[in-house]
PDB file of C-alpha atoms in Angstrom:
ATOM      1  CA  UNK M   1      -9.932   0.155 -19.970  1.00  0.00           C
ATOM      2  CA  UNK M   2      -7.862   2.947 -18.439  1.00  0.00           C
ATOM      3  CA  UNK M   3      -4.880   1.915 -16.221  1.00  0.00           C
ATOM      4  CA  UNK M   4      -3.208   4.334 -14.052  1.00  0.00           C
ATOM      5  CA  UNK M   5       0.438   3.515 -13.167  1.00  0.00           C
ATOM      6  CA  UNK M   6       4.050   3.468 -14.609  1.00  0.00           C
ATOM      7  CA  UNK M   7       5.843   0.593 -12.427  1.00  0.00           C
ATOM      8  CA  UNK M   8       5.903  -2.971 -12.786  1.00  0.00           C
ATOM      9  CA  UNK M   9       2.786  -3.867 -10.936  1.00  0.00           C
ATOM     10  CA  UNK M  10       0.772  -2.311 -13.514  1.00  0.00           C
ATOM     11  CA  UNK M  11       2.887  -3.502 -16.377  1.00  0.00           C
ATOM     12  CA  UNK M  12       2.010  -6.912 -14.715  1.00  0.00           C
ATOM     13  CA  UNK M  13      -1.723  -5.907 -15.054  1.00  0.00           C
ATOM     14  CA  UNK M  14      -1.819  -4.685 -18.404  1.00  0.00           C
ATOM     15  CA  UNK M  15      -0.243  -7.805 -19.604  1.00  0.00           C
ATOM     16  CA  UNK M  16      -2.653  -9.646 -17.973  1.00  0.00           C
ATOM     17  CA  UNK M  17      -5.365  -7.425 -19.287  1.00  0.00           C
ATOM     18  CA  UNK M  18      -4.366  -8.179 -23.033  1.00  0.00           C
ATOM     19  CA  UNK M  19      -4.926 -11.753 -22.606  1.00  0.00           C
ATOM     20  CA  UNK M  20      -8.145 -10.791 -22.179  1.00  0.00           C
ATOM     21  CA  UNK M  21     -11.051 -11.521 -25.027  1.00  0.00           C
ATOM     22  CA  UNK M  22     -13.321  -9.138 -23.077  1.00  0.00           C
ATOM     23  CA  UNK M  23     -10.828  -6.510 -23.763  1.00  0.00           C
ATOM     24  CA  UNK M  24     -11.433  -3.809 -26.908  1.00  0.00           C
ATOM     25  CA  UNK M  25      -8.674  -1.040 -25.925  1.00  0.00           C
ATOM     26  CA  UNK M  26      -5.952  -0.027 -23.123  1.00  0.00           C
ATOM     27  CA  UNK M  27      -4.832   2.575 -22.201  1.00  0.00           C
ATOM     28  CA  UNK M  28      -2.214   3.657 -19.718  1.00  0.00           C
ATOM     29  CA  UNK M  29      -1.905   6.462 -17.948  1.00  0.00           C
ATOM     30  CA  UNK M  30       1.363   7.538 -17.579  1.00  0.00           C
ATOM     31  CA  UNK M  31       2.709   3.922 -18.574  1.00  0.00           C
ATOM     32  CA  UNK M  32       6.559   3.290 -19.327  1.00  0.00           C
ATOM     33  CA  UNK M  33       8.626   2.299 -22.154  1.00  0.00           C
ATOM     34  CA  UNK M  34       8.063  -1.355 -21.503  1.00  0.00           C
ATOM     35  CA  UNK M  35       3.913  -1.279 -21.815  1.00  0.00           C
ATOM     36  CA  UNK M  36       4.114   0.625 -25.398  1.00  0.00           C
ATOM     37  CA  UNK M  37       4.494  -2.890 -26.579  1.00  0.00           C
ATOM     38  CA  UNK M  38       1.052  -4.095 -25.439  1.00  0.00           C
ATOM     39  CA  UNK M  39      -0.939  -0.702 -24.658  1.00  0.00           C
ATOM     40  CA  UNK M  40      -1.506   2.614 -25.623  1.00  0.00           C
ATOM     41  CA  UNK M  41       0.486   5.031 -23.340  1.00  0.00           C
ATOM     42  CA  UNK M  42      -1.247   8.427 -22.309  1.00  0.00           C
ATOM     43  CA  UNK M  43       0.876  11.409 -21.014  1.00  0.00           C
ATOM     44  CA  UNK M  44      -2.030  11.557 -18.050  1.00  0.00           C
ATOM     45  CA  UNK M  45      -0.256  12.007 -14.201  1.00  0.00           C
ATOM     46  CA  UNK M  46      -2.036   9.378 -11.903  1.00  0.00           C
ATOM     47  CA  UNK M  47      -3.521  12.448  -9.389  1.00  0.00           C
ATOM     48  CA  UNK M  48      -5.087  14.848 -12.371  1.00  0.00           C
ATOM     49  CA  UNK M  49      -8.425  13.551 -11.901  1.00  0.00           C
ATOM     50  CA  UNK M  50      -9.754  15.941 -14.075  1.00  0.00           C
ATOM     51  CA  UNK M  51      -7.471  15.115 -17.369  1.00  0.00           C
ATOM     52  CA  UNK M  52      -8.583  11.576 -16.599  1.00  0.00           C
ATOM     53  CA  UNK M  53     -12.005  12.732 -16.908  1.00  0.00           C
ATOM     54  CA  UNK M  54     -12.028  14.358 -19.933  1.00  0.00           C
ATOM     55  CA  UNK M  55     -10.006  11.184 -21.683  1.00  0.00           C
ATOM     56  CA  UNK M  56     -12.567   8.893 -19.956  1.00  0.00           C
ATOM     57  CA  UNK M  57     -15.291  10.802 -22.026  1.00  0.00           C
ATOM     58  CA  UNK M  58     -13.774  10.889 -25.030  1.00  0.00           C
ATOM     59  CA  UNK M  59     -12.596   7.319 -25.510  1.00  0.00           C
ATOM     60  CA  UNK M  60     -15.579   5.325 -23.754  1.00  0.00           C
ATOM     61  CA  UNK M  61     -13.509   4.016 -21.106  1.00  0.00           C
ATOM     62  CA  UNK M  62     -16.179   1.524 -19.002  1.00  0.00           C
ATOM     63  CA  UNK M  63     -13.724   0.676 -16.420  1.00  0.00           C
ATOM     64  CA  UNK M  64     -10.416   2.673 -14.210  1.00  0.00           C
ATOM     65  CA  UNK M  65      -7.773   0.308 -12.493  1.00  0.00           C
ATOM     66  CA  UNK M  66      -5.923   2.596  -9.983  1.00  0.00           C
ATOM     67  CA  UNK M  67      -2.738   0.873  -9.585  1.00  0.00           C
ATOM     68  CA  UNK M  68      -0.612   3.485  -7.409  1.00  0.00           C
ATOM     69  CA  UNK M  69      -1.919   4.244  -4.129  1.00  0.00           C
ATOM     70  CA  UNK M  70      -1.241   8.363  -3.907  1.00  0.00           C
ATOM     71  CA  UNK M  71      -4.738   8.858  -5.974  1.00  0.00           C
ATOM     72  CA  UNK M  72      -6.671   6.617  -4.293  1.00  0.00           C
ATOM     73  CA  UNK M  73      -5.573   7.900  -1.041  1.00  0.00           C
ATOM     74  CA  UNK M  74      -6.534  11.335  -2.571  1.00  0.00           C
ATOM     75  CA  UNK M  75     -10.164  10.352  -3.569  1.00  0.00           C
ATOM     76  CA  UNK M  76     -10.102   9.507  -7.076  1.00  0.00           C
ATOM     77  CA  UNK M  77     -12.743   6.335  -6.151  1.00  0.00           C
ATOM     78  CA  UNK M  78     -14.985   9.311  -4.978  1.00  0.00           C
ATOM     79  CA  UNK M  79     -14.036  11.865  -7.311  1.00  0.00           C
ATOM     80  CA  UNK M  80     -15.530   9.180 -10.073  1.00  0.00           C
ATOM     81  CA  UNK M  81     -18.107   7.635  -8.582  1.00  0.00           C
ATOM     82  CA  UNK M  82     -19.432  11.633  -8.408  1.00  0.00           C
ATOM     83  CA  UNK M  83     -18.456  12.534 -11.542  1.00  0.00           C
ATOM     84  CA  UNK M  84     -19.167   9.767 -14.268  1.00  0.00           C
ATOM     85  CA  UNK M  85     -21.306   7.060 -12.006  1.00  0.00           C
ATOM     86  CA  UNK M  86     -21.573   4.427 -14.423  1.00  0.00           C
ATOM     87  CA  UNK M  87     -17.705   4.340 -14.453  1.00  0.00           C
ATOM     88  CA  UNK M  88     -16.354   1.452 -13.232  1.00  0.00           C
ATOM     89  CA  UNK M  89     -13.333   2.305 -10.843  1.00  0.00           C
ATOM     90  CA  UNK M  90     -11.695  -0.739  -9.548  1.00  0.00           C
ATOM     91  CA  UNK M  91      -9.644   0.469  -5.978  1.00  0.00           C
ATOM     92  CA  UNK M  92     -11.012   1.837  -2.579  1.00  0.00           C
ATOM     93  CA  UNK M  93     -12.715   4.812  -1.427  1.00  0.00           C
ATOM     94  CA  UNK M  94     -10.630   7.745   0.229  1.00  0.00           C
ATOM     95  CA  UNK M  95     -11.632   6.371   3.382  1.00  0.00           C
ATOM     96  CA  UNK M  96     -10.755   2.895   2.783  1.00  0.00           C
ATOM     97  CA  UNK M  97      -7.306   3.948   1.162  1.00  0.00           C
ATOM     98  CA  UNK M  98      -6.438   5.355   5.120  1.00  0.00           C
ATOM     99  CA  UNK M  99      -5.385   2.097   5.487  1.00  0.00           C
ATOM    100  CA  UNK M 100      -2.847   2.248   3.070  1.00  0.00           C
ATOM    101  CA  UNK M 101      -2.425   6.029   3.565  1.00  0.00           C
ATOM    102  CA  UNK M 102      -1.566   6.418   6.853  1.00  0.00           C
ATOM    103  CA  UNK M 103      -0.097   3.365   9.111  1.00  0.00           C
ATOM    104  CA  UNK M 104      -1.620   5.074  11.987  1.00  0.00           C
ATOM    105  CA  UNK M 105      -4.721   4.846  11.102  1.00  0.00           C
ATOM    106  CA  UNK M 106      -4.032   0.954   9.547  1.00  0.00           C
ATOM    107  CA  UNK M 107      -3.170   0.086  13.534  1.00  0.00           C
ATOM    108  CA  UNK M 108      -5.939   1.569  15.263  1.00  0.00           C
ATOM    109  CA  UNK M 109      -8.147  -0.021  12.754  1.00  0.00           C
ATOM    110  CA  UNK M 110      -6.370  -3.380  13.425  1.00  0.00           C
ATOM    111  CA  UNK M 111      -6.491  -3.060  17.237  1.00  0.00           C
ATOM    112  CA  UNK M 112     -10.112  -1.997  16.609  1.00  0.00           C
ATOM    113  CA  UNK M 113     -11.177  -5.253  15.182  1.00  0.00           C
ATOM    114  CA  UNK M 114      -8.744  -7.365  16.629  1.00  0.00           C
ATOM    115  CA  UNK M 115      -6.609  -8.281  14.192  1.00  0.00           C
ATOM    116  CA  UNK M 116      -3.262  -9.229  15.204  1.00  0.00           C
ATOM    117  CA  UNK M 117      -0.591  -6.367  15.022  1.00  0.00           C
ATOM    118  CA  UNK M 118       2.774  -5.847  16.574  1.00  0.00           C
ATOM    119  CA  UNK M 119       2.332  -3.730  19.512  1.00  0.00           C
ATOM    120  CA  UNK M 120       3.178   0.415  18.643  1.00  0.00           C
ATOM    121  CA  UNK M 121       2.965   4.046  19.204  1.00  0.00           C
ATOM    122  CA  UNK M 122       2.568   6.837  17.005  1.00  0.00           C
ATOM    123  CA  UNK M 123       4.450  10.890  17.701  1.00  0.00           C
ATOM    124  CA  UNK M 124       4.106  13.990  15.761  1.00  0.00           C
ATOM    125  CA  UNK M 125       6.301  16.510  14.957  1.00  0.00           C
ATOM    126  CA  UNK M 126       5.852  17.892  18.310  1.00  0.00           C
ATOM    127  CA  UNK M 127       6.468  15.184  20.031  1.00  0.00           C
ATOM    128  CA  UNK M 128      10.461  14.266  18.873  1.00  0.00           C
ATOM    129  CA  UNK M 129      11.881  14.005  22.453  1.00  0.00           C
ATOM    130  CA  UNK M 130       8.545  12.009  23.884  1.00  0.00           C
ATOM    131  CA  UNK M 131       9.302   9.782  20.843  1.00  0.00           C
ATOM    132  CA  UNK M 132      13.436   9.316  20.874  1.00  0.00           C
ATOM    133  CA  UNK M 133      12.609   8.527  24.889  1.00  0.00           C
ATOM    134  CA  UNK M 134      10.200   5.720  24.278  1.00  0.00           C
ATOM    135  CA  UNK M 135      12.783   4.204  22.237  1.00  0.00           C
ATOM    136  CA  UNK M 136      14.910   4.059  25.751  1.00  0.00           C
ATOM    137  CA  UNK M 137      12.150   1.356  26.677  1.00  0.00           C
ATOM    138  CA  UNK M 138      12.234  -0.633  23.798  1.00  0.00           C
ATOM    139  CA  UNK M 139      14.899  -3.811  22.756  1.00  0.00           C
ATOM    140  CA  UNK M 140      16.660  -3.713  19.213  1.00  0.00           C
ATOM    141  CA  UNK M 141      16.104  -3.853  16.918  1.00  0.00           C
ATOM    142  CA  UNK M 142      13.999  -0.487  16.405  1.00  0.00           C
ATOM    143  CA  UNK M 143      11.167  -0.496  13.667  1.00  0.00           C
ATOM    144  CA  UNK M 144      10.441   3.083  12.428  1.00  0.00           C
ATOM    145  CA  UNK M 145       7.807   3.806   9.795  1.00  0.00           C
ATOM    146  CA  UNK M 146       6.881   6.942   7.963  1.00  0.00           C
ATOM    147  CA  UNK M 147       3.370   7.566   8.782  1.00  0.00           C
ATOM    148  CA  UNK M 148       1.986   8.109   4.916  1.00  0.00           C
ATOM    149  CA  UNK M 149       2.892   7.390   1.631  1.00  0.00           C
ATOM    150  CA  UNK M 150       6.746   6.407   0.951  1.00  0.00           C
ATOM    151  CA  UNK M 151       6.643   4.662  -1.984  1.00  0.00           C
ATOM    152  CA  UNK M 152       7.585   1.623  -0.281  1.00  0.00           C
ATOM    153  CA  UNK M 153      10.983   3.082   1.075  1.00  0.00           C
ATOM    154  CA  UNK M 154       9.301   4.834   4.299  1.00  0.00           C
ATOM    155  CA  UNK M 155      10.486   1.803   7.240  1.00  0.00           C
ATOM    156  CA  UNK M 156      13.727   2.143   9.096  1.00  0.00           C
ATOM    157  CA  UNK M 157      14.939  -1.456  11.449  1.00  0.00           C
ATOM    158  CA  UNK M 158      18.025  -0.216  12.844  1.00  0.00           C
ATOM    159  CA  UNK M 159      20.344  -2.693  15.343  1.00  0.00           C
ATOM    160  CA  UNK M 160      21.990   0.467  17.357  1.00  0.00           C
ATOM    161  CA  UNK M 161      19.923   2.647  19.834  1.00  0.00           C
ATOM    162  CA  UNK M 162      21.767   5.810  19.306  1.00  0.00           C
ATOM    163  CA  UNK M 163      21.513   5.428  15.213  1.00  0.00           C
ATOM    164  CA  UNK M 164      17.566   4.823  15.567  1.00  0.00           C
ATOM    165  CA  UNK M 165      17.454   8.364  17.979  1.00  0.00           C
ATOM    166  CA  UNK M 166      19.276   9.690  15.243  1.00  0.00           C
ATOM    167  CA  UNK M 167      16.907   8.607  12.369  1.00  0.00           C
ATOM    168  CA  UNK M 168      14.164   9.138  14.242  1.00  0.00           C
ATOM    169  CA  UNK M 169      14.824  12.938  14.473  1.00  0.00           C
ATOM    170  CA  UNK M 170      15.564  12.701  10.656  1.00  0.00           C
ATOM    171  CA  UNK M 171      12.662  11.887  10.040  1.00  0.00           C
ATOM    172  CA  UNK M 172      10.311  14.059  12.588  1.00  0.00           C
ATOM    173  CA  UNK M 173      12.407  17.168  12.718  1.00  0.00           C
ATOM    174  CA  UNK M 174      14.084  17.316   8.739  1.00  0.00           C
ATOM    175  CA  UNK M 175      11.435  15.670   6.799  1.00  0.00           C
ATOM    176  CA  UNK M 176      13.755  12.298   5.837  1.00  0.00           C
ATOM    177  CA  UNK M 177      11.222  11.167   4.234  1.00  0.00           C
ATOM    178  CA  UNK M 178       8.975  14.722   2.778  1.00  0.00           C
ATOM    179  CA  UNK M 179       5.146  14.596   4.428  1.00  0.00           C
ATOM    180  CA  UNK M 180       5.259  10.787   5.220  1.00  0.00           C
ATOM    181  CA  UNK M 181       7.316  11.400   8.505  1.00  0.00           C
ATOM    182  CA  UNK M 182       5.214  14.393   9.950  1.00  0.00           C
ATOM    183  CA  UNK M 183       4.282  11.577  12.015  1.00  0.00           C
ATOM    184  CA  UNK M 184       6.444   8.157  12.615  1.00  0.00           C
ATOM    185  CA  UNK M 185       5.156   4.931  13.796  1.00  0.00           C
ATOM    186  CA  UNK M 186       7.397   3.056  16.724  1.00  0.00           C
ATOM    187  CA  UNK M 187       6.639  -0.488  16.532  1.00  0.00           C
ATOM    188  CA  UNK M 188       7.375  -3.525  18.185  1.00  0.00           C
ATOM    189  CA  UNK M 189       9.906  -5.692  16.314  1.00  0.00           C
ATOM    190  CA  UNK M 190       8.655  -8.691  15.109  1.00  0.00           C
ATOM    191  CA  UNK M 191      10.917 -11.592  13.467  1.00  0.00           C
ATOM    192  CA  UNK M 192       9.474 -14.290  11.054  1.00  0.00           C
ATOM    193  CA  UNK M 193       8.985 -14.810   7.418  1.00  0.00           C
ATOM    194  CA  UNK M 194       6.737 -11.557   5.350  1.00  0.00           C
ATOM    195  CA  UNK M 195       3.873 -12.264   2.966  1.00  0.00           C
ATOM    196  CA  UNK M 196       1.297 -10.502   0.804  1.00  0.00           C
ATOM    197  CA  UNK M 197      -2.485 -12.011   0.446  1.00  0.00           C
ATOM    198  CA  UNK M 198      -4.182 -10.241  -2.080  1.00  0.00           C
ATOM    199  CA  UNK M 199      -8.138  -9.675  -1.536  1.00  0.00           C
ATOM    200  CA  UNK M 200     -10.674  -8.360  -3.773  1.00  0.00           C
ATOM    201  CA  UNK M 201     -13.941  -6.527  -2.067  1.00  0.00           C
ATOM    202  CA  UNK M 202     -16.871  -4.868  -2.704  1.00  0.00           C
ATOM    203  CA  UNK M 203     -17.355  -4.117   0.824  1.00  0.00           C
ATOM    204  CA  UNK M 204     -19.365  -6.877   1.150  1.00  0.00           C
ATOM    205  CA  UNK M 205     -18.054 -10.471  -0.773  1.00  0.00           C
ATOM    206  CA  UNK M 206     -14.529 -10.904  -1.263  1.00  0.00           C
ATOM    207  CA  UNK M 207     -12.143 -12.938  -3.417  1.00  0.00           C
ATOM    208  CA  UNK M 208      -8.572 -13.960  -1.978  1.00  0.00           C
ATOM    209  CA  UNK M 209      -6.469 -13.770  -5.223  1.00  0.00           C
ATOM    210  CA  UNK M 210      -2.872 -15.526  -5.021  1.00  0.00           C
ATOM    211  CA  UNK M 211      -0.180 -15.168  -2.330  1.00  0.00           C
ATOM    212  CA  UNK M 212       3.236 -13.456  -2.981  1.00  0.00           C
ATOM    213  CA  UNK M 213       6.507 -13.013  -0.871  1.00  0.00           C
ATOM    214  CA  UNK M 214       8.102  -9.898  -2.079  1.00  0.00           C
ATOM    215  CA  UNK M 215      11.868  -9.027  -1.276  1.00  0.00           C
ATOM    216  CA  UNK M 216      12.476  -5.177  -0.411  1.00  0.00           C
ATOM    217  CA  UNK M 217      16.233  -5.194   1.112  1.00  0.00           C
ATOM    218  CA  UNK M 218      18.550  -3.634  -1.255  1.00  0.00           C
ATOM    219  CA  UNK M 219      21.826  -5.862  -0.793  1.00  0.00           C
ATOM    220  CA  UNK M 220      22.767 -10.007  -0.863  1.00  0.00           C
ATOM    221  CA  UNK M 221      21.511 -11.671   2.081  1.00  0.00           C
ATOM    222  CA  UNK M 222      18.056  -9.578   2.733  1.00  0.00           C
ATOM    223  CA  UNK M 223      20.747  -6.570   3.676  1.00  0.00           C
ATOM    224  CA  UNK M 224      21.029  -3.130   3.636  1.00  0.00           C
ATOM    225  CA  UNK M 225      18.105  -0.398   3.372  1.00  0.00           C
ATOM    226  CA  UNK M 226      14.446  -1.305   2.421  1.00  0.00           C
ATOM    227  CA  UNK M 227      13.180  -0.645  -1.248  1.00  0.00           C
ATOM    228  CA  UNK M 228      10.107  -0.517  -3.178  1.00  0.00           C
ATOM    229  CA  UNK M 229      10.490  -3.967  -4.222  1.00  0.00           C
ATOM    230  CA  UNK M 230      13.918  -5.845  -5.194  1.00  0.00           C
ATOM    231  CA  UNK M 231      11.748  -8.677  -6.537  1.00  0.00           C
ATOM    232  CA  UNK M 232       8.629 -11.243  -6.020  1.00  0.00           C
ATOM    233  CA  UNK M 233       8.142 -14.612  -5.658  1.00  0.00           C
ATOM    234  CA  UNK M 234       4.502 -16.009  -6.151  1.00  0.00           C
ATOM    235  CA  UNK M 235       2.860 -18.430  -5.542  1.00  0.00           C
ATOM    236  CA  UNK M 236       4.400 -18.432  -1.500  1.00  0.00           C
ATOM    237  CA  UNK M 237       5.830 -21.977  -1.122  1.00  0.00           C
ATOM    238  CA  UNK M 238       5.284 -21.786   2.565  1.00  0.00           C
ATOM    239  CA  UNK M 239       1.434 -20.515   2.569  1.00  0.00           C
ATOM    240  CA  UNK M 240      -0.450 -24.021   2.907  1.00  0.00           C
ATOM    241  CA  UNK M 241      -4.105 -24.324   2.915  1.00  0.00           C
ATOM    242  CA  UNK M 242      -3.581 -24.668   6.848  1.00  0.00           C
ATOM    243  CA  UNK M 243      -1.833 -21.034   7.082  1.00  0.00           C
ATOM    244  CA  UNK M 244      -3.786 -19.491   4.515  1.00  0.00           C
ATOM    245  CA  UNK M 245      -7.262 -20.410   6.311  1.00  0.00           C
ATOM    246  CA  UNK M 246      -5.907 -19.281   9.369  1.00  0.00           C
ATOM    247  CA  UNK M 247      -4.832 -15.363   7.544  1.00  0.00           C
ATOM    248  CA  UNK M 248      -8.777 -15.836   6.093  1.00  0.00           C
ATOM    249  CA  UNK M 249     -10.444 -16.194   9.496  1.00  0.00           C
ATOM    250  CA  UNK M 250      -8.370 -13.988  11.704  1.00  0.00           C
ATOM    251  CA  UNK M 251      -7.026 -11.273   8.878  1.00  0.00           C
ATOM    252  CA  UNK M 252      -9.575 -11.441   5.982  1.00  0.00           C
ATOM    253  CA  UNK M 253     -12.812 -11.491   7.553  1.00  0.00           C
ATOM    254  CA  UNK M 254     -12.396  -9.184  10.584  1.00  0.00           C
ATOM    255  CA  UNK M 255     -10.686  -6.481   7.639  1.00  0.00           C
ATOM    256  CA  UNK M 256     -13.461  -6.911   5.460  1.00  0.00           C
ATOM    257  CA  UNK M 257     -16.199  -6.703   8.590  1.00  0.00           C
ATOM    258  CA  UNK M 258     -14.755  -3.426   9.811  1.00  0.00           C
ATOM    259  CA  UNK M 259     -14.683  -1.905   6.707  1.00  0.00           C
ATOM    260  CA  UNK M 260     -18.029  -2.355   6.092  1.00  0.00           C
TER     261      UNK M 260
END
């Protein structure tokens, strides 16, 4: 098995792997310091699909786990599935990583297929004074997310109208946050309690693997700016069979329906 990752999620699944009696060999690809102790680390960057391919041939490697989400949003599912078909990738298509790719994209698909989303708009580049007026119709707080790939640190909730303005232009006009903000999603503020279901799919069948309630604020108190992940807490003490039906039959499904 090859992983693909560095970060703690996929030093989670490669410890998991090793517990494994179906397992012969893995590999990770970069890896960190931390996974030398149950893998093999390969000096392989996630989005060099073509390294991959040559250490894929050369160690029978059956199956990829793409843990980041920058090369499946850049087709490494299809780049694969061309390229050595009897490889087993496990992560979505180009296509079906739009939904993690671009949260523009994510909400039309939701509104789509009628799964419930907090009410937004999305501006370009081109459109920074369209956008820092809409906010003048809004109530604080302001939710504003970098359209693509921020490595978890791409959403803004700011209290004060002329501070979100401000950001917003940061992130339209100067790049805040690189290629993610050439577009910025305004979004309707919604308060409550945040958590993960996890859901394998073929496109077809799907598995709902466990809950988890991760915590992304920097300081004490769920304070300060957002991060890519301060901590997790699974399983979620408040998902109950009740709750978790409900996120099958009105999340799950529908998802899992329109992708097909």
């Amino acid at each position: 098995v090859l992983l693909l990752g560095s970060g703690g999620r996929e030093h989670a699944i490669a410890w998991k792997l090793t517990q494994s009696s179906k397992l012969s060999k893995l590999y990770l690809a970069p890896g960190n310091a931390g996974t030398t102790s149950i893998a093999e680390n390969v000096n392989i960057d996630v989005n060099d699909f073509a390294a991959q391919e040559e250490f894929i041939k050369s160690n029978q490697i059956d199956m990829l786990i793409v843990g980041p989400e920058a090369p499946l949003v850049n087709g490494i599912q299809d780049y694969f599935k061309e390229r050595i078909p009897s490889l087993k990738v496990i992560g979505p298509s180009k296509k079906g990583a739009e939904l993690e790719g671009s949260k523009a994209v994510a909400k039309r698909f939701m509104n789509a297929h009628n799964i419930p989303t907090a009410a937004y708009r999305s501006f370009g580049k081109d459109e920074v004074e369209e956008a820092v007026m809409f906010l003048d119709d809004l109530q604080a707080p302001y939710v504003l997310k970098a359209d693509g790939l921020a490595a978890g640190k791409g959403v803004l909730i700011i209290d004060d109208l002329n501070e979100a303005k401000s950001e917003l232009r940061a992130m339209l006009s100067d790049n805040k946050f690189g290629e993610a903000s050439n577009s910025v999603v305004i979004e309707e503020f919604l308060d409550g309690i945040e958590m993960s279901v996890f859901v394998l799919t073929d496109g077809k069948d799907y598995q709902i693997l466990p809950s988890a309630k991760d915590y992304k604020r920097i300081g004490e108190g769920d304070t300060g700016l957002n991060t890519g992940g301060m901590g997790a807490v699974s399983p979620v003490s408040f998902a109950n069979e009740m709750l978790l039906q409900k996120i099958e039959e009105r999340i799950v499904k529908p998802s899992i329906d329109g992708l097909a």
